[in-house]
Each structure stands twice: as structure tokens, then as C-alpha cells.
CSV table of C-alpha atoms in Angstrom, one decimal:
chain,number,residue,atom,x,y,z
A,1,UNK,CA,-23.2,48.2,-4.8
A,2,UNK,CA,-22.4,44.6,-6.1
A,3,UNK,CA,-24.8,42.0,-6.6
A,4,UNK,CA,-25.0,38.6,-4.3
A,5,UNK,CA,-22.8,36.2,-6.2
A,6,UNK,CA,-23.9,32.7,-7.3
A,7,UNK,CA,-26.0,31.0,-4.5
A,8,UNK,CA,-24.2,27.6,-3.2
A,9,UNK,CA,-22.0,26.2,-0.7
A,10,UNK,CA,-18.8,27.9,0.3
A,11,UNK,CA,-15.9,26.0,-1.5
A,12,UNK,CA,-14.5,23.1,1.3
A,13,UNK,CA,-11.0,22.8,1.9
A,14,UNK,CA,-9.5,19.2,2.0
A,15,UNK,CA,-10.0,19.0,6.2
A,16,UNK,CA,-13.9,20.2,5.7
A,17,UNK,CA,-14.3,17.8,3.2
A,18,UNK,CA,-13.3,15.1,5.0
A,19,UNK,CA,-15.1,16.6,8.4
A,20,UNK,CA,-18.5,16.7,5.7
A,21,UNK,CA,-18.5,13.0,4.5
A,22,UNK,CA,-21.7,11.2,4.3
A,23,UNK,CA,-22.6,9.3,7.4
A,24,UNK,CA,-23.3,6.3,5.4
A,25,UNK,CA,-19.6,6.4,3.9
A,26,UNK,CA,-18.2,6.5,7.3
A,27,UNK,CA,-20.0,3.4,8.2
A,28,UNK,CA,-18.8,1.4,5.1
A,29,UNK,CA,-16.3,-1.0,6.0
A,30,UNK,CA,-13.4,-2.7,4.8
A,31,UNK,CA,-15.0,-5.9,5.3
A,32,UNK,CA,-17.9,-4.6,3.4
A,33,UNK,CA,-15.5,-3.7,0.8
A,34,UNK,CA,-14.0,-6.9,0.4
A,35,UNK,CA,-17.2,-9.0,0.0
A,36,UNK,CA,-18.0,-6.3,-2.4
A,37,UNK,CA,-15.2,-7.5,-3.9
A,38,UNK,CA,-15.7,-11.3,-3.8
A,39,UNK,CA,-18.9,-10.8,-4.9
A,40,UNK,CA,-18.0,-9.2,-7.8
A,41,UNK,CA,-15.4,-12.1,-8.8
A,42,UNK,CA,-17.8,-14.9,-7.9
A,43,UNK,CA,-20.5,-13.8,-8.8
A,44,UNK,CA,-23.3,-14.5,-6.5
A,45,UNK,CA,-23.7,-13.7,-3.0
A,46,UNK,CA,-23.4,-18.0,-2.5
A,47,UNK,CA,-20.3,-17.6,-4.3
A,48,UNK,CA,-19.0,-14.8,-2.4
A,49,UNK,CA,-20.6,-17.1,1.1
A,50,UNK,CA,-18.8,-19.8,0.2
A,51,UNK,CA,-15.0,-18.4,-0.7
A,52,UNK,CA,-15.2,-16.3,2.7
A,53,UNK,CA,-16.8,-19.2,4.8
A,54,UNK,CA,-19.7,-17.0,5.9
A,55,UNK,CA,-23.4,-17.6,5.9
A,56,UNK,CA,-25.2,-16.5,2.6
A,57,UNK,CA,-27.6,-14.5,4.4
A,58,UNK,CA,-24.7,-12.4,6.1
A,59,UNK,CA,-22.9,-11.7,2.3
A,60,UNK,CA,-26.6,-10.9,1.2
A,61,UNK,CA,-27.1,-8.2,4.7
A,62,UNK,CA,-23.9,-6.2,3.5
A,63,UNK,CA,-24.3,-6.5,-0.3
A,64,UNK,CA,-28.0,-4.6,0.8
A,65,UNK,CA,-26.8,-2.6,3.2
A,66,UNK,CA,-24.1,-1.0,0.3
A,67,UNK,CA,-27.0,-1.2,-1.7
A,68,UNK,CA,-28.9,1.3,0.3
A,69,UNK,CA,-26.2,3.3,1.0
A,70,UNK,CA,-25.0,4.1,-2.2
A,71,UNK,CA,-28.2,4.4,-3.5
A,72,UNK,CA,-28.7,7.0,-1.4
A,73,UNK,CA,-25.3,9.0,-1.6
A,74,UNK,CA,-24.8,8.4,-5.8
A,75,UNK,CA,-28.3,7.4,-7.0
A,76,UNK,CA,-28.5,4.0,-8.1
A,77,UNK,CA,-27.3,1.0,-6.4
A,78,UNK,CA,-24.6,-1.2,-6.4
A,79,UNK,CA,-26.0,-4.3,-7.8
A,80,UNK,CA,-29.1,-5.7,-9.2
A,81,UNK,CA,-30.5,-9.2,-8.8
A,82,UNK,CA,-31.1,-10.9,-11.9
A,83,UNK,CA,-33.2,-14.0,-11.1
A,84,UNK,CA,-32.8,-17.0,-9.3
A,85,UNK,CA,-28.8,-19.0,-9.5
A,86,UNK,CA,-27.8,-15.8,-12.3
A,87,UNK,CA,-25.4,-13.8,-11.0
A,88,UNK,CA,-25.9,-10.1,-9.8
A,89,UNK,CA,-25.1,-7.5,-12.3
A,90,UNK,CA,-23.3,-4.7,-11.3
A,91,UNK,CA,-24.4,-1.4,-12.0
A,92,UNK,CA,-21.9,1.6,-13.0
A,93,UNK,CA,-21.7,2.6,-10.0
A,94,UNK,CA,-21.2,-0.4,-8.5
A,95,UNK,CA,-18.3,-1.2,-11.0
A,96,UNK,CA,-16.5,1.8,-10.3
A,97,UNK,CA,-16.9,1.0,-6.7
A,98,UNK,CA,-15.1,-2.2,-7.2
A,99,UNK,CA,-12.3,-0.6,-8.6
A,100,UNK,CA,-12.0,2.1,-6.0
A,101,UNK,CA,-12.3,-1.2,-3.1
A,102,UNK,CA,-9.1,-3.0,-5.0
A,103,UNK,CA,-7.5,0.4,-5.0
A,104,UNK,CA,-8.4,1.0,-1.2
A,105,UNK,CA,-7.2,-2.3,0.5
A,106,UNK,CA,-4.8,-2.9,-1.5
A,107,UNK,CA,-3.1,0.5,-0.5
A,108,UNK,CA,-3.7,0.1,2.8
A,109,UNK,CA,-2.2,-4.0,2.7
A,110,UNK,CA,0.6,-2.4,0.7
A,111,UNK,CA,1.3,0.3,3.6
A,112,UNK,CA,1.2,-2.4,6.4
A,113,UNK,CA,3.5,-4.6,4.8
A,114,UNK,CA,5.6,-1.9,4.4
A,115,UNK,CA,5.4,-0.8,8.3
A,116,UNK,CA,6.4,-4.5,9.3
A,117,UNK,CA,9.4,-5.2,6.9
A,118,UNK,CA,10.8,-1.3,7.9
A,119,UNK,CA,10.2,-2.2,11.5
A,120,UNK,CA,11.2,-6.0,11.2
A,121,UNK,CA,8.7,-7.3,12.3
A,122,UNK,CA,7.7,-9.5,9.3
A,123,UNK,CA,10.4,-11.2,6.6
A,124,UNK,CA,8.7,-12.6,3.4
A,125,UNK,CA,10.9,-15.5,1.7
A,126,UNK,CA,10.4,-17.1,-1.4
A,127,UNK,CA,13.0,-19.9,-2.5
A,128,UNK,CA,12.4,-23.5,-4.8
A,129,UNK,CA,12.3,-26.7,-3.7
A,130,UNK,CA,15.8,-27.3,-4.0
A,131,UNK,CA,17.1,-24.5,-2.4
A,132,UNK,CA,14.9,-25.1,0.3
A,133,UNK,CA,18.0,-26.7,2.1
A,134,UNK,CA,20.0,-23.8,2.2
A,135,UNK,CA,16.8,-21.6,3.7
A,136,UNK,CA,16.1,-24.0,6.5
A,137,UNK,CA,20.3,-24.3,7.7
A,138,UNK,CA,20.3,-20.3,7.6
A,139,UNK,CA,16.7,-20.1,9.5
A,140,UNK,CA,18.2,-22.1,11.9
A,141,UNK,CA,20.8,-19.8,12.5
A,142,UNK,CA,18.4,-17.1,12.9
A,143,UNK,CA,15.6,-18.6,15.0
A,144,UNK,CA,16.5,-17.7,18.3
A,145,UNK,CA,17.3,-14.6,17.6
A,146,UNK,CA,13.5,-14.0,15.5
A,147,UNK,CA,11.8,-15.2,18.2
A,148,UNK,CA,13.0,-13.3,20.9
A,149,UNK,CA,12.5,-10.5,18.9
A,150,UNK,CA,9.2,-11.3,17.9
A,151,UNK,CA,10.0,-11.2,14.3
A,152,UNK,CA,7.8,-13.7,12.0
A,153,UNK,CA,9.4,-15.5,9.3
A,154,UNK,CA,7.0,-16.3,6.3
A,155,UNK,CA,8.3,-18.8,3.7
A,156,UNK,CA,6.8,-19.4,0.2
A,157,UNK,CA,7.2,-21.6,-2.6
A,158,UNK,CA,8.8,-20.2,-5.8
A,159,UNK,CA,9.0,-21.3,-9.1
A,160,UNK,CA,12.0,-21.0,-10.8
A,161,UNK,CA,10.7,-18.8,-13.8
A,162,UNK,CA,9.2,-16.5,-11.4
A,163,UNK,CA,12.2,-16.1,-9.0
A,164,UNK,CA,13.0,-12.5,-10.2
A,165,UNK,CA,9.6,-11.3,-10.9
A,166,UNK,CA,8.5,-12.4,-7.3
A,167,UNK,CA,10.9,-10.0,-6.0
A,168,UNK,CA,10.0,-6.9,-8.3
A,169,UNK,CA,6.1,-7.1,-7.7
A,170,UNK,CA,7.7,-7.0,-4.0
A,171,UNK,CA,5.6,-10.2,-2.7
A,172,UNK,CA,8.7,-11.0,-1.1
A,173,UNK,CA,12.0,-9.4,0.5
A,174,UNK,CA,14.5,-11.8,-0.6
A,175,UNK,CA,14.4,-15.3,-2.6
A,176,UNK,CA,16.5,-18.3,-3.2
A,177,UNK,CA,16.4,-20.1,-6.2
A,178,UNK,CA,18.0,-19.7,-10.3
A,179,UNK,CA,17.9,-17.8,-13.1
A,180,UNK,CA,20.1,-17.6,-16.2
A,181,UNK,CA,21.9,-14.8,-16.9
A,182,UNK,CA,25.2,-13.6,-19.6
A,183,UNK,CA,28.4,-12.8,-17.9
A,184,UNK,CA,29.1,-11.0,-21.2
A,185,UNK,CA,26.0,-8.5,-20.3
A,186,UNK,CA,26.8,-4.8,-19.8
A,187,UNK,CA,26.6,-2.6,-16.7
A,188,UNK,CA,23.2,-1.3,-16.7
A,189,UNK,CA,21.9,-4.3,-19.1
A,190,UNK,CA,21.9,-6.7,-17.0
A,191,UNK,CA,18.4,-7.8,-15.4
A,192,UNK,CA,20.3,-8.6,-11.9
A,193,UNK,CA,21.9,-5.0,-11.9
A,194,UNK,CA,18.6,-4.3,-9.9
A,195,UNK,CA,19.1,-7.0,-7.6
A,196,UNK,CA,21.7,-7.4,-4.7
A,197,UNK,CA,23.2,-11.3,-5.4
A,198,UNK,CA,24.6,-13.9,-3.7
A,199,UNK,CA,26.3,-16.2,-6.1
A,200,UNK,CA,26.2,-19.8,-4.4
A,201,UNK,CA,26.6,-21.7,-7.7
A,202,UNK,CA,27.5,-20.7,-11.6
A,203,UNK,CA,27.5,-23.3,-13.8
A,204,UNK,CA,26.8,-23.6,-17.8
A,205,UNK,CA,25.0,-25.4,-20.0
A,206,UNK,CA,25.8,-29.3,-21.3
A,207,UNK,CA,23.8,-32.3,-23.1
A,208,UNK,CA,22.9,-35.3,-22.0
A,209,UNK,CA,22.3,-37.9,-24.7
A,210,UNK,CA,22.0,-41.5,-25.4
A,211,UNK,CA,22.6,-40.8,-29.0
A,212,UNK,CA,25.8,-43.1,-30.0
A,213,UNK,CA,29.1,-42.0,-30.9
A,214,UNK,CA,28.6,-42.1,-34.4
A,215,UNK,CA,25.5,-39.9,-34.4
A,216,UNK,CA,27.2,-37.0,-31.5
A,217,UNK,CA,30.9,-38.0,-31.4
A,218,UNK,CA,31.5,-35.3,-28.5
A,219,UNK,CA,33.0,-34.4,-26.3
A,220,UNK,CA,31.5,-31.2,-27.3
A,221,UNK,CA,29.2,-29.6,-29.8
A,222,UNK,CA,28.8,-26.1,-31.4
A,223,UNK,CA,24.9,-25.1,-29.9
A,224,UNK,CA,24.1,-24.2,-33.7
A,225,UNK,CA,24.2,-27.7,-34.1
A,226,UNK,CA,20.9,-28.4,-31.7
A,227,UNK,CA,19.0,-27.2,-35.0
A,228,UNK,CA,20.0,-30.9,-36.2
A,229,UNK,CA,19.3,-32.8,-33.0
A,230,UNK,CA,16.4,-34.5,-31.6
A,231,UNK,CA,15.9,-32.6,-28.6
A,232,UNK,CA,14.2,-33.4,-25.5
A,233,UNK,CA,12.7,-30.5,-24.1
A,234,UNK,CA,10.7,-28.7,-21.3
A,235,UNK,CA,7.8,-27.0,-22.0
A,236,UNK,CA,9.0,-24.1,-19.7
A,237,UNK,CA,11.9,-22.9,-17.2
A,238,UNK,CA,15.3,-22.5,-17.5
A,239,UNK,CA,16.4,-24.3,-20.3
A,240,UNK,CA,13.5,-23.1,-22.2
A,241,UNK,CA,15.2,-19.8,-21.4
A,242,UNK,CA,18.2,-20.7,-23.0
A,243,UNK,CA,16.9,-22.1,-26.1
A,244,UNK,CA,14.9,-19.0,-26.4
A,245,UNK,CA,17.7,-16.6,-26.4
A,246,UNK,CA,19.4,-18.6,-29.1
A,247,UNK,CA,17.0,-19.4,-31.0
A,248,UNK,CA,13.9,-16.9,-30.8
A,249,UNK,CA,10.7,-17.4,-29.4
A,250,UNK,CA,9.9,-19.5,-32.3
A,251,UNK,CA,12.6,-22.0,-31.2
A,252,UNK,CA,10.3,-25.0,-31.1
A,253,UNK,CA,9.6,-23.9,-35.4
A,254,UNK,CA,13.3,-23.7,-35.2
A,255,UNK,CA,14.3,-26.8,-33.5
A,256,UNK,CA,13.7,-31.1,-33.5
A,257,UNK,CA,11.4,-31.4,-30.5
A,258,UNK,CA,11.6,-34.8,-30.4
A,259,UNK,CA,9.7,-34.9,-27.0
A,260,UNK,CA,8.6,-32.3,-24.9
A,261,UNK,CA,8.0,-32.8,-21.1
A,262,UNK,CA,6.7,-32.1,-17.9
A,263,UNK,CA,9.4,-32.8,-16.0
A,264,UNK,CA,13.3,-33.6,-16.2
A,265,UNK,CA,13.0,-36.5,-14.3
A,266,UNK,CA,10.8,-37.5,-16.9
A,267,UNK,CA,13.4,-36.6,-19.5
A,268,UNK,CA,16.3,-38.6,-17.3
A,269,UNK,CA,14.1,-41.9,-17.5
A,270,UNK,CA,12.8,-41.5,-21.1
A,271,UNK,CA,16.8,-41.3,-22.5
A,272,UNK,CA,17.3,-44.1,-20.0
A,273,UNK,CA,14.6,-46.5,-21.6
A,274,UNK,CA,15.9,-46.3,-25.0
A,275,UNK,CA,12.4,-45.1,-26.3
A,276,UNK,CA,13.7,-42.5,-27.8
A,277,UNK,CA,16.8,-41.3,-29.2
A,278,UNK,CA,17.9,-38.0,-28.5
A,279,UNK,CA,19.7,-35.0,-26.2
A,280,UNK,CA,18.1,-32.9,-23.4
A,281,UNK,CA,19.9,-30.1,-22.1
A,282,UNK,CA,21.0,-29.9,-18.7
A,283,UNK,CA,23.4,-28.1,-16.4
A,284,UNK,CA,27.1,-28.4,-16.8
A,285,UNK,CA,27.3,-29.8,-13.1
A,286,UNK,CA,24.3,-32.3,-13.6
A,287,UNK,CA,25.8,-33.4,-17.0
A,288,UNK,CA,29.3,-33.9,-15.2
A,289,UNK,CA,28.3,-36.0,-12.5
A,290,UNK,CA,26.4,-38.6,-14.8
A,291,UNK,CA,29.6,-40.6,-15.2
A,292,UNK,CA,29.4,-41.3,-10.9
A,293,UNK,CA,29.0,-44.9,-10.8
A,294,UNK,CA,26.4,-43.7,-8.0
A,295,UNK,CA,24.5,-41.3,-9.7
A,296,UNK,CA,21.0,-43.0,-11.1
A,297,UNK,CA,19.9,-40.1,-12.9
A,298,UNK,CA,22.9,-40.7,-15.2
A,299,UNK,CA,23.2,-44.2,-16.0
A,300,UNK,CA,23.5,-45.1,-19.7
A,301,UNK,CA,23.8,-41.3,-21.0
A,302,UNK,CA,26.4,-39.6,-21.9
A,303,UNK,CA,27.7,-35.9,-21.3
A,304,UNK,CA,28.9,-33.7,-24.5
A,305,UNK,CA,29.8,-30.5,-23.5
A,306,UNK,CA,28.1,-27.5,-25.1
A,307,UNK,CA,29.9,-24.4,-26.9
A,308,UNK,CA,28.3,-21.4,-27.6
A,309,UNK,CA,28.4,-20.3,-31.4
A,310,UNK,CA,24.8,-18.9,-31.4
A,311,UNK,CA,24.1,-16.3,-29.1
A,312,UNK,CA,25.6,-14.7,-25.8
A,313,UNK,CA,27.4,-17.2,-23.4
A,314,UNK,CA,24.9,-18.4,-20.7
A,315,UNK,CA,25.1,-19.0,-17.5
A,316,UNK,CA,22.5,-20.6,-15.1
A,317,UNK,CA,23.4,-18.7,-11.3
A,318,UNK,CA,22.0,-20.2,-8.2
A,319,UNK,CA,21.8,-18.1,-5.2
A,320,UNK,CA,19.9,-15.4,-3.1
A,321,UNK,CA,18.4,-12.4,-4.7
A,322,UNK,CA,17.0,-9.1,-3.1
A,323,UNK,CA,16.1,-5.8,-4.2
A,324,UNK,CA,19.3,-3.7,-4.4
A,325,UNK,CA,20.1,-1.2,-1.9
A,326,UNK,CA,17.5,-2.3,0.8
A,327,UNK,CA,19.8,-3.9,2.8
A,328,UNK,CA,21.9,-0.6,2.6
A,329,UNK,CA,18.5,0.7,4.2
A,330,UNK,CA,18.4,-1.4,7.2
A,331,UNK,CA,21.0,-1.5,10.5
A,332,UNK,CA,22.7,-4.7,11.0
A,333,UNK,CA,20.6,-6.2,13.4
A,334,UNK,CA,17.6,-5.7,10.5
A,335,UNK,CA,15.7,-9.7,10.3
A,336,UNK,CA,16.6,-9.0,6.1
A,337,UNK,CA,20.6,-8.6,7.1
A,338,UNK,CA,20.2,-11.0,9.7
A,339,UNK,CA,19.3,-13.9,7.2
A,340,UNK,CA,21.5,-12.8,4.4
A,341,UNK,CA,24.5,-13.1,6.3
A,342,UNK,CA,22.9,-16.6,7.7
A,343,UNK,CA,22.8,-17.4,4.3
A,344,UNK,CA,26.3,-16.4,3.7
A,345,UNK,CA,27.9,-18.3,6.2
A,346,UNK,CA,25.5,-21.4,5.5
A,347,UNK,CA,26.7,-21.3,1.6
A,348,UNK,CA,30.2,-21.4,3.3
A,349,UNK,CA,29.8,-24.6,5.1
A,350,UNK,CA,28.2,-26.2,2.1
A,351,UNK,CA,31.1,-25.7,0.3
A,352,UNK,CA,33.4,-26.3,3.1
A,353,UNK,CA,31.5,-30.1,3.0
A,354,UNK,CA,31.4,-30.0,-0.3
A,355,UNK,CA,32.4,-33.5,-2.0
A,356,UNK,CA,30.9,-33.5,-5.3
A,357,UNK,CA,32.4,-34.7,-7.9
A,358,UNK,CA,35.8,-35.3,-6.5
A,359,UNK,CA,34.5,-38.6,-5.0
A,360,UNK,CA,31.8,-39.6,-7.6
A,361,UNK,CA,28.6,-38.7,-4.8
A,362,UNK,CA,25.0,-37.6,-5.5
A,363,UNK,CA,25.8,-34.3,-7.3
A,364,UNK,CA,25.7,-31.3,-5.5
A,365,UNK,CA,21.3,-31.0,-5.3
A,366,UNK,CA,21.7,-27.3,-6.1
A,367,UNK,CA,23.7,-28.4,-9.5
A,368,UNK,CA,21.4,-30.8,-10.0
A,369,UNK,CA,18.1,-28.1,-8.8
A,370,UNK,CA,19.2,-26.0,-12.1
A,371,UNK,CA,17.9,-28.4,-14.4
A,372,UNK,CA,14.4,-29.0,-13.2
A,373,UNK,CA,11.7,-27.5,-14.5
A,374,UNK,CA,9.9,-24.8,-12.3
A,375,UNK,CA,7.2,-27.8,-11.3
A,376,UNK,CA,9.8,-29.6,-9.6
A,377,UNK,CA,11.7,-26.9,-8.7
């Protein structure tokens, strides 16, 4: 006759796990979780009060409450005060919990989101300052249609550098704004191959300079020769892109900085006083419409066209971006196809009305939104 086996509970399928979970587990919330959370980034529970706009005394009710709790289901608390205005230290426990709260809502945010934008119901947007024109002719062309339906269109402010990344992390479903990109790159090479794109605008890259003749005859220049230029320079964005593909991250070693700034407009007036003496990349469509008597931005420079001898030909590509394929996903009447074919049919009467620089107007504000820096743009 065998033995009794090993005394202990009979192993619990994942149902009779669930069915078995602590009653003080259950009653943890999500809200409890996120002040958990706060808490752990300000600080303090006053911290914590203060960034949710509750009471201290209700931050301090949950942070105990968790605190009893977990004492009681993993054997040490959560936090620990450590004296009067120090914030709380969190124990091991309560550091792990953190991590598993983060993991929890954001999961269960992540699984929302995605509900609404398969249903429809909700259309993230991102798009620049400049291209912000383009958004609001094609929302137009949408809005009756989204609000009969219910559908709620959330817009966001992009910077330029970020346009792309915005759209990987997935904080948004489609975005309007610039990057620069080769058309020399190969299939599967190329950063946009994940991206479905509509090309509004392509242009290259030009100088503007109030250099004189006999320093920069023009009317072009080899870009090998910015290594002997004063240059004037953004500290980031899309310019700063180029000049880092040419020249390596170092380019700034590489280069004459002669000023580097915040702005372009900045750049545009600083050439214009005569303070300096120097170049500062732009745009080929910015740098052509400088001549236009009615152009300010412009006045007293002069344009030199850029050729490439350094690196791969560059492009900067305005337009809208989304992930690829997940248009393919969605029926017609999907709020994501609805506002990309807006888009497509706005971009056509922009060009339809499009003047610029047959007539010597205001460039094109899209030509000119390529040569801002992200802060402006």
C-alpha cells in the first residue's frame, strides 16, 4: 500500500487561481494603482495630492490602505515614512509593485485605445504648426460626417524631429508634418518603407547668404565646400539632419559654426542685420522665393544653390504619414480613410491655388515650414 504523498494544496489551474485571489487584491483599484504611481514619482503623498488635485489626506487613506493590504498578502508594506517633508521610501515590494501598476494600466490604456481606433470611434492626429493648415481644410471636410457618427477627433502638436517616432510609439494614427529622406535609398532601407505617405511637397536643400560675390560667387556650391563656410546653424531639426548625414555626428567639430540658433527666424534676421557674415541652410523653395520683391524673410540675401558631393542626395518631404497597411485594415468609411482621402483632395486644391513663385507671393508656408526648427514648427 503506498504512502500519503506530500501534504499541501492540490495544484490550481489558471480559473481556480483566479477564483482563489486574495480579497484584499480584489479590492485594489486602478485608482489606487495610479496614486501608487504618482506617489512613487513625486515623492510624497503632498506631491502625489497636488499633481492629481486631491486632498493629501485622501492620497495618504489609499497609500495606507495598500499599505495594509500588502502587508498582509506579501509581508512587508509598500512604503515607509521617513520623517517629516522627506519623501517615502519604497520598500521591495513596493518597488516591484510600481512596476507591475505601469505594466497593468498601461496594458489596459493600450487595449482601449486600440478598441476605439478599430471601432472608429477615436482618431489621434499629430501634425506641426505649419501644416496645421492643411489639417483644419481636411477636418472640415470631415466634420459632419465625425459628428454624426460620434467619432472624436484629437489633434496634437508635433515637432518636426519627432514626426516619425510619434507614429511608431503609436501615440498617434496618422501625422502631418516633414522629415528628410534619400530618394537614392533602397527598398527595404528606407525609414518611410514602414510608413504609408502622402507626398504634398519635395523639395532640396539651398543656402541662403549675405556673404558677397567674391567670398560665394554662386549660383551654386559643392556641399563639401560648407567645411569652409561660416555657417549659421540650428541647434536641432531638419537641417541639423542633413548636416549630420554629411558630415557625422561630430559635424559641429567638422564645420564653422559661426552662430548657432534657436530659431530660423532668428537666422533670417541675423543675416539681414549684417552682424554676421555667413550662410544658413534652408529649403530649396524658401531659398527660391527670397528674390520676391514681397517676401521679408528674404530681403538682402541671396540664394546659391546646393550640390551634393558629400553624401547621399537629400530631400526634405512634406506630407502625411501613417503606419503602413492599417488603412488596408479599415473599410472605406473607417474615420483614418475618411481623413486621408480629406487630406488628399485638400492637398489638390492647394495646388490647384497654388501661385507661388510664378507671381513672386509669400512662398508656399509649407516650403517655407521645412526650414524651421521643430520649436517653430
Amino acid at each position: 500500500m503506498a504512502g500519503p504523498g506530500p501534504v499541501g494544496p492540490p495544484t490550481a489551474n489558471g480559473r481556480s487561481r483566479l477564483l482563489q485571489s486574495p480579497l484584499a487584491l480584489m479590492d485594489t483599484t486602478m485608482d489606487q494603482l495610479r496614486t501608487l504611481i504618482v506617489v512613487h514619482e513625486a515623492g510624497t503623498a503632498l506631491g502625489a495630492a497636488r499633481v492629481l488635485g486631491r486632498e493629501q489626506s485622501s492620497v495618504q487613506k489609499q497609500l495606507d490602505t495598500m499599505n495594509r493590504n500588502f502587508r498582509d498578502l506579501c509581508g512587508e508594506p509598500l512604503v515607509l515614512k521617513q520623517g517629516r517633508g522627506k519623501d517615502v521610501l519604497f520598500t521591495g515590494t513596493g518597488e516591484a509593485l510600481v512596476e507591475l501598476a505601469r505594466g497593468t494600466l498601461g496594458d489596459w490604456l493600450e487595449g482601449i485605445h486600440e478598441s476605439r481606433r478599430r471601432l472608429g470611434r477615436t482618431l489621434m492626429v499629430g501634425t506641426t504648426r505649419f501644416t496645421l493648415g492643411y489639417l483644419a481644410g481636411a477636418g472640415e471636410r470631415v466634420a459632419e460626417e465625425f459628428g454624426r457618427r460620434g467619432i472624436e477627433l484629437k489633434v496634437g502638436h508635433v515637432r518636426t524631429r519627432d514626426v516619425l517616432a510619434k507614429l511608431r510609439a503609436k501615440d498617434v494614427d496618422l501625422v502631418c508634418g516633414s522629415v528628410v529622406t534619400s530618394p537614392q535609398a533602397d527598398a527595404g532601407h528606407d525609414e518611410l518603407d514602414a510608413f504609408d505617405v502622402m507626398e504634398w511637397r519635395r523639395s532640396g536643400v539651398s543656402l541662403l547668404t549675405n556673404l558677397p560675390p567674391s567670398r560665394l560667387p554662386g549660383p551654386t556650391v559643392e556641399s563639401s565646400e560648407l567645411r569652409t563656410l561660416p555657417l549659421v546653424v540650428s541647434a536641432s531639426g531638419l537641417m541639423a539632419g542633413v548636416l549630420h548625414t554629411w558630415f557625422g555626428a561630430d559635424y559641429r567639430n567638422r564645420l564653422h559654426i559661426a552662430a548657432e540658433i534657436d530659431t530660423v527666424t532668428y537666422g533670417f534676421e541675423l543675416l539681414r542685420s549684417g552682424l554676421l557674415r555667413g550662410c544658413m541652410l534652408v529649403t530649396k523653395g524658401v531659398a527660391d522665393a527670397a528674390g520676391a520683391p514681397r517676401v521679408a524673410y528674404g530681403r538682402g540675401l541671396r540664394a546659391v544653390e546646393l550640390v551634393n558631393d558629400t553624401g547621399p542626395r537629400l530631400e526634405v518631404l512634406l506630407g502625411a504619414f501613417t503606419r503602413r497597411g492599417e488603412r488596408a485594415h479599415y473599410d472605406p468609411s473607417h474615420p483614418l480613410n475618411l481623413l486621408w482621402d480629406a487630406l488628399a483632395l485638400e492637398n489638390e486644391q492647394w495646388r490647384r491655388e497654388q501661385r507661388w513663385p510664378t507671381e513672386g507671393l509669400e512662398p508656399d508656408p509649407f516650403e517655407l515650414a521645412n526650414s524651421y526648427h521643430p520649436s517653430e514648427s
